[in-house]
Amino acid sequence: MVGGIELVVIRHLPTIGNGKRQYIGWTDEPIVPTVLEPYDTKCTEVYGSDLLRTRQTAALLFPNATYQSDPRFRECNFGEFEGKTYAQLERYPHYRSWVEDPTTIAPSGGESLRQVEARVVEAFQQLPPGARLVTHGGPIRLLLERFAPERREFWSWEVPHGVVYRFHWETERQWKEGERCTSLSVERLTENGNSSGK
């Protein structure tokens, strides 16, 4: 990067619940055992949520870094939907209402996307320039919806496990004032630890 501000945001590696397509928000599941080469051995500090799956992903990708956890980077709290699948929930009216408007409707005992966005964006704008962040699919979609150069809806962003987004702003002021980034690049981690542009 020449000049400007760059933040690197990575989605954690998958868990068993992710593989079953369950809503895994604040459930503290480990990642599925995997062999992955480090992404950056020179990085000395990495940020992420306080949940185990982000900690474990960060330890694999940034083995020499100190992990700075922040619960504001957690996935959405799915409340009563936690650990369940669409097939288990689709017949319930409150679930259908939430699916139609997750921005303002929260599951019982959980959060709306508006609530998640408020805490995630606040934490994101407090990161130091150049930070590496390991977080979850929901927070990453919210960051993309808010900061990507191209305006797109929350669900239109595909955010697979192990994806790496590089947000770049020309100035720190643009980032701190919540402006859209000037460029965004995407990489996908491969099993041998290399990244492939996508």
XYZ file of N, CA and C in Angstrom:
594
model
N 0.849 -1.183 0.000
C 0.000 0.000 0.000
C 0.887 1.236 0.000
N 0.634 2.151 -0.902
C 1.374 3.400 -0.953
C 0.436 4.515 -0.516
N 0.671 5.066 0.672
C -0.176 6.131 1.190
C -1.561 5.641 1.547
N -2.288 6.479 2.244
C -3.650 6.133 2.608
C -3.732 5.190 3.791
N -4.924 4.678 4.020
C -5.220 3.795 5.148
C -5.771 2.490 4.606
N -5.233 1.377 5.087
C -5.737 0.067 4.703
C -6.109 -0.715 5.952
N -7.271 -1.376 5.917
C -7.659 -2.315 6.962
C -7.983 -3.644 6.305
N -7.468 -4.717 6.889
C -7.666 -6.059 6.357
C -8.670 -6.779 7.251
N -9.736 -7.296 6.640
C -10.819 -7.945 7.376
C -10.984 -9.363 6.847
N -10.949 -10.341 7.761
C -10.988 -11.758 7.387
C -12.127 -12.456 8.116
N -12.870 -13.290 7.394
C -13.897 -14.099 8.052
C -13.239 -15.348 8.628
N -13.663 -15.712 9.823
C -13.125 -16.901 10.493
C -13.338 -18.159 9.658
N -12.587 -19.196 9.964
C -12.729 -20.489 9.304
C -13.991 -21.191 9.829
N -14.525 -22.177 9.094
C -15.826 -22.753 9.444
C -15.831 -23.613 10.712
N -17.022 -23.692 11.304
C -17.289 -24.545 12.465
C -18.234 -25.661 12.021
N -18.463 -26.624 12.892
C -19.413 -27.697 12.572
C -20.811 -27.117 12.357
N -21.214 -26.173 13.218
C -22.523 -25.549 13.068
C -22.675 -24.812 11.755
N -21.596 -24.154 11.302
C -21.638 -23.493 9.995
C -21.904 -24.522 8.896
N -21.242 -25.663 9.008
C -21.422 -26.724 8.013
C -22.843 -27.256 7.975
N -23.532 -27.205 9.102
C -24.933 -27.657 9.181
C -25.912 -26.540 8.827
N -25.384 -25.357 8.502
C -26.184 -24.180 8.154
C -27.068 -23.722 9.317
N -26.535 -23.865 10.518
C -27.219 -23.386 11.710
C -26.903 -21.909 11.908
N -27.777 -21.213 12.632
C -27.479 -19.853 13.056
C -26.506 -19.952 14.234
N -25.262 -19.594 13.986
C -24.218 -19.648 15.018
C -23.768 -18.212 15.256
N -24.358 -17.573 16.226
C -24.024 -16.195 16.536
C -23.078 -16.132 17.716
N -23.651 -16.106 18.923
C -22.826 -16.021 20.126
C -22.461 -17.393 20.681
N -22.929 -18.459 20.049
C -22.506 -19.803 20.433
C -20.997 -19.889 20.211
N -20.278 -20.367 21.204
C -18.810 -20.311 21.136
C -18.221 -21.625 20.637
N -18.415 -21.909 19.362
C -17.924 -23.140 18.745
C -16.484 -22.996 18.262
N -15.715 -24.090 18.309
C -14.375 -24.072 17.704
C -14.472 -24.257 16.189
N -13.399 -23.932 15.489
C -13.343 -24.191 14.054
C -13.132 -25.684 13.816
N -13.501 -26.127 12.629
C -13.241 -27.496 12.214
C -11.719 -27.627 12.072
N -11.113 -28.701 12.602
C -9.651 -28.839 12.473
C -9.211 -28.725 11.015
N -8.169 -27.936 10.797
C -7.696 -27.695 9.440
C -6.196 -27.414 9.458
N -5.561 -27.669 8.339
C -4.156 -27.327 8.169
C -4.103 -26.135 7.228
N -3.530 -25.061 7.702
C -3.473 -23.835 6.911
C -2.158 -23.137 7.207
N -1.444 -22.791 6.162
C -0.193 -22.063 6.337
C -0.496 -20.647 6.827
N 0.433 -20.037 7.582
C 0.214 -18.666 8.051
C -0.001 -17.692 6.896
N -0.826 -16.700 7.135
C -1.088 -15.646 6.158
C -0.030 -14.554 6.266
N 0.369 -14.229 7.516
C 1.334 -13.151 7.734
C 2.102 -13.436 9.025
N 3.345 -13.835 8.890
C 4.153 -14.154 10.077
C 4.818 -12.912 10.670
N 4.765 -11.782 9.964
C 5.399 -10.557 10.472
C 4.433 -9.698 11.286
N 3.152 -9.970 11.154
C 2.141 -9.207 11.889
C 2.308 -9.462 13.393
N 2.309 -8.400 14.184
C 2.516 -8.545 15.634
C 1.253 -8.328 16.453
N 0.198 -7.825 15.811
C -1.049 -7.587 16.535
C -2.221 -7.802 15.591
N -3.202 -8.578 16.057
C -4.399 -8.833 15.269
C -5.610 -8.626 16.172
N -6.690 -8.146 15.582
C -7.902 -7.817 16.319
C -9.015 -8.773 15.922
N -9.989 -8.923 16.805
C -11.118 -9.783 16.463
C -12.114 -9.865 17.588
N -13.174 -10.628 17.333
C -14.177 -10.828 18.376
C -13.584 -11.694 19.482
N -14.312 -11.787 20.576
C -13.822 -12.580 21.710
C -14.225 -14.044 21.609
N -14.828 -14.454 20.497
C -15.279 -15.839 20.364
C -14.153 -16.745 19.865
N -14.250 -18.006 20.254
C -13.184 -18.983 20.014
C -12.842 -19.128 18.534
N -13.840 -19.141 17.668
C -13.556 -19.386 16.246
C -12.716 -18.287 15.602
N -12.859 -17.047 16.065
C -12.010 -15.982 15.523
C -10.610 -16.054 16.129
N -10.540 -16.399 17.402
C -9.229 -16.545 18.055
C -8.412 -17.656 17.388
N -9.074 -18.791 17.131
C -8.367 -19.923 16.524
C -7.932 -19.606 15.094
N -8.779 -18.935 14.346
C -8.421 -18.546 12.974
C -7.226 -17.596 12.998
N -7.273 -16.617 13.886
C -6.167 -15.655 13.987
C -4.864 -16.351 14.367
N -4.936 -17.327 15.263
C -3.717 -18.048 15.685
C -3.090 -18.801 14.516
N -3.913 -19.340 13.622
C -3.385 -20.037 12.446
C -2.796 -19.067 11.425
N -3.495 -17.965 11.195
C -3.094 -17.038 10.129
C -2.000 -16.064 10.541
N -1.991 -15.698 11.824
C -1.026 -14.715 12.339
C -0.342 -15.294 13.581
N 0.508 -16.307 13.410
C 1.032 -17.060 14.562
C 1.916 -16.255 15.504
N 2.458 -15.144 15.070
C 3.356 -14.354 15.919
C 2.690 -13.094 16.474
N 1.385 -13.011 16.300
C 0.674 -11.801 16.708
C -0.008 -11.972 18.067
N -0.106 -10.891 18.787
C -0.912 -10.817 20.000
C -2.348 -10.574 19.571
N -3.281 -11.291 20.184
C -4.689 -11.166 19.807
C -5.390 -10.182 20.729
N -5.993 -9.168 20.141
C -6.755 -8.158 20.886
C -8.238 -8.412 20.658
N -8.930 -8.954 21.663
C -10.337 -9.297 21.479
C -11.244 -8.123 21.845
N -12.361 -8.039 21.144
C -13.354 -6.996 21.382
C -14.724 -7.606 21.094
N -15.585 -7.740 22.108
C -16.902 -8.363 21.893
C -17.789 -7.591 20.920
N -17.449 -6.348 20.614
C -18.240 -5.585 19.646
C -18.122 -6.170 18.237
N -17.086 -6.986 17.990
C -16.917 -7.621 16.682
C -17.611 -8.975 16.598
N -18.406 -9.344 17.604
C -19.125 -10.618 17.567
C -20.145 -10.648 16.428
N -20.494 -11.877 16.062
C -21.603 -12.097 15.141
C -22.886 -11.612 15.798
N -23.946 -11.488 15.018
C -25.268 -11.146 15.546
C -25.679 -12.171 16.601
N -26.313 -11.700 17.654
C -26.899 -12.601 18.649
C -28.256 -13.031 18.088
N -28.366 -14.306 17.711
C -29.587 -14.798 17.089
C -30.658 -15.206 18.096
N -30.390 -15.009 19.382
C -31.402 -15.243 20.399
C -32.034 -16.618 20.298
N -33.365 -16.668 20.219
C -34.094 -17.939 20.190
C -33.810 -18.756 18.926
N -33.222 -18.143 17.892
C -32.909 -18.870 16.659
C -31.521 -19.527 16.698
N -30.767 -19.221 17.715
C -29.386 -19.718 17.838
C -29.346 -21.249 17.770
N -28.447 -21.758 16.918
C -28.238 -23.200 16.798
C -29.264 -23.913 15.940
N -30.236 -23.179 15.420
C -31.279 -23.793 14.603
C -31.040 -23.477 13.121
N -31.741 -24.186 12.263
C -31.620 -23.997 10.819
C -32.905 -23.386 10.273
N -32.833 -22.935 9.031
C -34.007 -22.404 8.355
C -35.142 -23.432 8.361
N -34.798 -24.685 8.056
C -35.826 -25.736 7.994
C -36.530 -25.912 9.340
N -35.823 -25.723 10.429
C -36.431 -25.854 11.755
C -37.297 -24.654 12.119
N -37.057 -23.519 11.492
C -37.708 -22.268 11.902
C -38.739 -21.723 10.925
N -38.715 -22.167 9.685
C -39.476 -21.496 8.622
C -40.979 -21.400 8.877
N -41.556 -22.261 9.687
C -43.009 -22.211 9.894
C -43.439 -21.213 10.974
N -42.471 -20.608 11.679
C -42.806 -19.689 12.763
C -42.956 -18.257 12.255
N -44.076 -17.593 12.553
C -44.308 -16.223 12.050
C -43.223 -15.223 12.469
N -42.742 -15.301 13.716
C -41.734 -14.331 14.149
C -40.430 -14.510 13.363
N -40.094 -15.748 13.057
C -38.892 -16.003 12.259
C -39.067 -15.421 10.853
N -40.230 -15.656 10.249
C -40.469 -15.130 8.900
C -40.425 -13.601 8.900
N -40.967 -12.981 9.935
C -40.906 -11.516 10.043
C -39.469 -11.044 10.135
N -38.665 -11.750 10.922
C -37.252 -11.388 11.077
C -36.505 -11.547 9.755
N -36.745 -12.636 9.032
C -36.081 -12.863 7.745
C -36.420 -11.735 6.769
N -37.660 -11.257 6.809
C -38.083 -10.191 5.906
C -37.506 -8.828 6.297
N -37.238 -8.616 7.590
C -36.707 -7.318 8.030
C -35.743 -7.484 9.210
N -34.568 -8.107 8.976
C -33.623 -8.298 10.076
C -32.962 -7.006 10.548
N -33.108 -5.937 9.760
C -32.491 -4.667 10.136
C -33.143 -4.091 11.388
N -34.466 -4.157 11.460
C -35.153 -3.549 12.600
C -35.783 -4.561 13.556
N -36.021 -5.798 13.096
C -36.634 -6.823 13.953
C -35.537 -7.704 14.531
N -35.625 -7.950 15.828
C -34.657 -8.818 16.514
C -35.330 -10.116 16.929
N -34.603 -11.241 16.877
C -35.147 -12.460 17.459
C -35.335 -12.263 18.961
N -36.256 -12.977 19.564
C -36.435 -12.883 21.007
C -35.109 -13.228 21.700
N -34.634 -12.324 22.545
C -33.369 -12.536 23.236
C -32.143 -12.244 22.392
N -32.353 -11.687 21.175
C -31.226 -11.436 20.276
C -31.141 -9.980 19.846
N -30.499 -9.755 18.698
C -30.239 -8.402 18.198
C -30.781 -8.218 16.788
N -31.134 -6.996 16.460
C -31.414 -6.627 15.071
C -30.084 -6.279 14.401
N -30.073 -6.265 13.078
C -28.847 -5.882 12.367
C -28.476 -4.428 12.632
N -29.460 -3.578 12.873
C -29.158 -2.186 13.212
C -28.333 -2.121 14.504
N -28.688 -2.955 15.488
C -27.934 -2.986 16.747
C -26.520 -3.515 16.516
N -26.405 -4.558 15.692
C -25.083 -5.125 15.394
C -24.229 -4.088 14.672
N -24.814 -3.421 13.690
C -24.074 -2.412 12.924
C -23.515 -1.315 13.826
N -24.309 -0.852 14.778
C -23.853 0.233 15.655
C -22.593 -0.166 16.411
N -22.562 -1.364 16.981
C -21.377 -1.760 17.762
C -20.180 -2.094 16.869
N -20.446 -2.737 15.711
C -19.353 -3.128 14.813
C -18.683 -1.895 14.200
N -19.472 -0.956 13.700
C -18.898 0.238 13.074
C -18.127 1.060 14.106
N -18.667 1.188 15.312
C -17.957 1.920 16.371
C -16.579 1.293 16.624
N -16.542 -0.031 16.759
C -15.265 -0.718 17.015
C -14.325 -0.599 15.817
N -14.868 -0.726 14.606
C -14.070 -0.665 13.387
C -13.370 0.684 13.253
N -14.078 1.753 13.565
C -13.496 3.087 13.418
C -12.525 3.431 14.548
N -12.424 2.565 15.545
C -11.452 2.758 16.617
C -10.192 1.916 16.426
N -10.159 1.098 15.377
C -8.961 0.310 15.091
C -7.820 1.230 14.660
N -6.583 0.810 14.884
C -5.466 1.603 14.360
C -5.325 1.413 12.856
N -4.817 2.405 12.141
C -4.579 2.236 10.707
C -3.711 1.004 10.448
N -4.042 0.257 9.409
C -3.276 -0.941 9.064
C -3.678 -2.183 9.823
N -4.714 -2.105 10.650
C -5.114 -3.240 11.485
C -5.551 -4.440 10.656
N -5.349 -5.622 11.252
C -5.850 -6.891 10.716
C -6.962 -7.330 11.656
N -8.131 -7.643 11.107
C -9.305 -7.978 11.900
C -9.861 -9.326 11.457
N -10.097 -10.218 12.424
C -10.746 -11.502 12.145
C -12.114 -11.459 12.815
N -13.160 -11.570 12.005
C -14.511 -11.463 12.549
C -15.441 -12.429 11.827
N -16.726 -12.103 11.781
C -17.775 -13.027 11.347
C -18.483 -12.516 10.096
N -19.284 -13.394 9.490
C -19.972 -13.058 8.249
C -20.898 -11.855 8.354
N -21.700 -11.804 9.417
C -22.629 -10.684 9.586
C -21.921 -9.347 9.708
N -20.972 -9.220 10.647
C -20.228 -7.968 10.742
C -19.515 -7.574 9.441
N -18.979 -8.551 8.711
C -18.293 -8.217 7.462
C -19.295 -7.704 6.428
N -20.453 -8.346 6.310
C -21.476 -7.845 5.378
C -21.892 -6.420 5.742
N -22.026 -6.154 7.035
C -22.390 -4.803 7.470
C -21.303 -3.793 7.107
N -20.028 -4.176 7.286
C -18.926 -3.283 6.919
C -18.892 -3.047 5.405
N -19.146 -4.096 4.635
C -19.178 -3.944 3.178
C -20.346 -3.053 2.746
N -21.506 -3.283 3.342
C -22.677 -2.470 3.008
C -22.417 -0.992 3.318
N -21.712 -0.742 4.388
C -21.468 0.636 4.844
C -20.276 1.304 4.152
N -19.181 0.545 3.913
C -17.929 1.173 3.477
C -17.440 0.808 2.079
N -17.982 -0.223 1.450
C -17.490 -0.599 0.114
C -17.756 0.519 -0.891
N -16.898 0.656 -1.905
C -17.098 1.709 -2.904
C -18.438 1.561 -3.631
N -18.853 0.324 -3.829
C -20.100 0.027 -4.543
C -21.224 -0.179 -3.527
N -22.320 0.528 -3.704
C -23.479 0.373 -2.804
C -24.215 -0.917 -3.147
N -24.285 -1.814 -2.155
C -25.023 -3.066 -2.331
C -25.714 -3.413 -1.032
N -26.780 -4.201 -1.155
C -27.544 -4.622 0.012
C -26.791 -5.680 0.815
N -27.126 -5.781 2.084
C -26.496 -6.698 3.029
C -26.370 -8.121 2.468
N -27.483 -8.704 2.014
C -27.460 -10.113 1.591
C -26.836 -10.319 0.225
N -26.545 -9.249 -0.513
C -25.953 -9.408 -1.844
C -24.452 -9.712 -1.771
N -23.863 -9.535 -0.589
C -22.429 -9.794 -0.437
C -22.206 -11.261 -0.095
N -21.405 -11.935 -0.893
C -21.006 -13.306 -0.580
C -19.750 -13.220 0.281
N -19.811 -13.820 1.470
C -18.690 -13.726 2.412
C -18.328 -15.141 2.888
N -17.611 -15.908 2.067
C -17.253 -17.271 2.475
C -16.232 -17.292 3.615
N -16.159 -18.396 4.303
C -15.173 -18.543 5.381
C -13.765 -18.423 4.799
N -12.907 -17.697 5.502
C -11.525 -17.534 5.060
C -11.327 -16.458 4.005
N -12.362 -15.698 3.680
C -12.211 -14.628 2.694
C -11.482 -13.448 3.343
N -10.682 -12.748 2.540
C -9.898 -11.599 3.005
C -10.312 -10.364 2.205
N -10.771 -9.346 2.911
C -11.117 -8.062 2.278
C -10.094 -7.016 2.693
N -9.612 -6.254 1.711
C -8.709 -5.137 1.979
C -9.438 -3.836 1.639
N -9.778 -3.084 2.685
C -10.423 -1.782 2.517
C -9.325 -0.718 2.461
N -9.406 0.187 1.485
C -8.391 1.229 1.367
C -9.063 2.594 1.221
N -8.625 3.537 2.064
C -9.061 4.929 1.984
C -7.849 5.790 1.651
N -8.064 6.863 0.930
C -6.954 7.754 0.588
C -6.457 8.527 1.800
N -7.376 8.819 2.741
C -6.969 9.557 3.939
C -7.604 8.945 5.182
N -6.984 9.175 6.318
C -7.543 8.701 7.583
C -8.859 9.413 7.885
N -8.968 10.662 7.484
C -10.203 11.414 7.715
C -11.396 10.741 7.032
N -11.205 10.287 5.789
C -12.288 9.611 5.068
C -12.796 8.395 5.854
N -11.862 7.629 6.388
C -12.219 6.426 7.151
C -12.930 6.796 8.451
N -12.338 7.700 9.215
C -12.882 8.067 10.520
C -14.247 8.755 10.418
N -14.491 9.434 9.293
C -15.769 10.113 9.115
C -16.817 9.219 8.462
N -16.465 7.939 8.240
C -17.447 6.979 7.734
C -17.698 7.027 6.249
N -16.761 7.618 5.489
C -16.933 7.638 4.039
C -16.651 6.259 3.458
N -17.169 6.007 2.284
C -16.892 4.745 1.600
C -15.416 4.684 1.212
N -14.860 3.482 1.241
C -13.446 3.351 0.886
C -13.268 3.621 -0.609
N -12.047 3.979 -0.980
C -11.772 4.310 -2.376
C -11.475 3.060 -3.201
N -11.023 1.974 -2.543
C -10.844 0.706 -3.252
C -11.029 -0.451 -2.282
N -11.427 -1.584 -2.840
C -11.672 -2.797 -2.068
C -11.173 -3.972 -2.880
N -10.318 -4.793 -2.274
C -9.879 -6.005 -2.968
C -10.261 -7.214 -2.134
N -10.404 -8.352 -2.815
C -10.863 -9.580 -2.174
C -9.896 -10.704 -2.508
N -9.530 -11.477 -1.495
C -8.704 -12.671 -1.683
C -9.410 -13.824 -0.995
N -9.116 -15.025 -1.431
C -9.663 -16.213 -0.779
C -8.485 -17.070 -0.337
N -8.443 -17.437 0.940
C -7.384 -18.297 1.428
C -7.557 -19.678 0.842
N -6.444 -20.288 0.432
C -6.497 -21.648 -0.091
C -5.910 -22.577 0.954
N -6.076 -23.879 0.743
C -5.651 -24.838 1.754
C -4.146 -24.841 2.001
N -3.365 -24.432 1.008
C -1.923 -24.415 1.238
C -1.478 -23.094 1.886
N -2.451 -22.241 2.215
C -2.125 -21.016 2.926
C -1.869 -19.834 2.033
N -1.738 -20.061 0.740
C -1.566 -18.939 -0.164
C -2.923 -18.281 -0.350
N -2.920 -17.079 -0.853
C -4.190 -16.436 -1.122
C -4.329 -16.300 -2.630
N -5.575 -16.364 -3.067
C -5.826 -16.216 -4.496
C -6.786 -15.068 -4.691
N -6.450 -14.136 -5.564
C -7.334 -13.017 -5.842
C -8.644 -13.520 -6.424
N -9.740 -12.890 -6.028
C -11.047 -13.334 -6.524
C -11.956 -12.148 -6.643
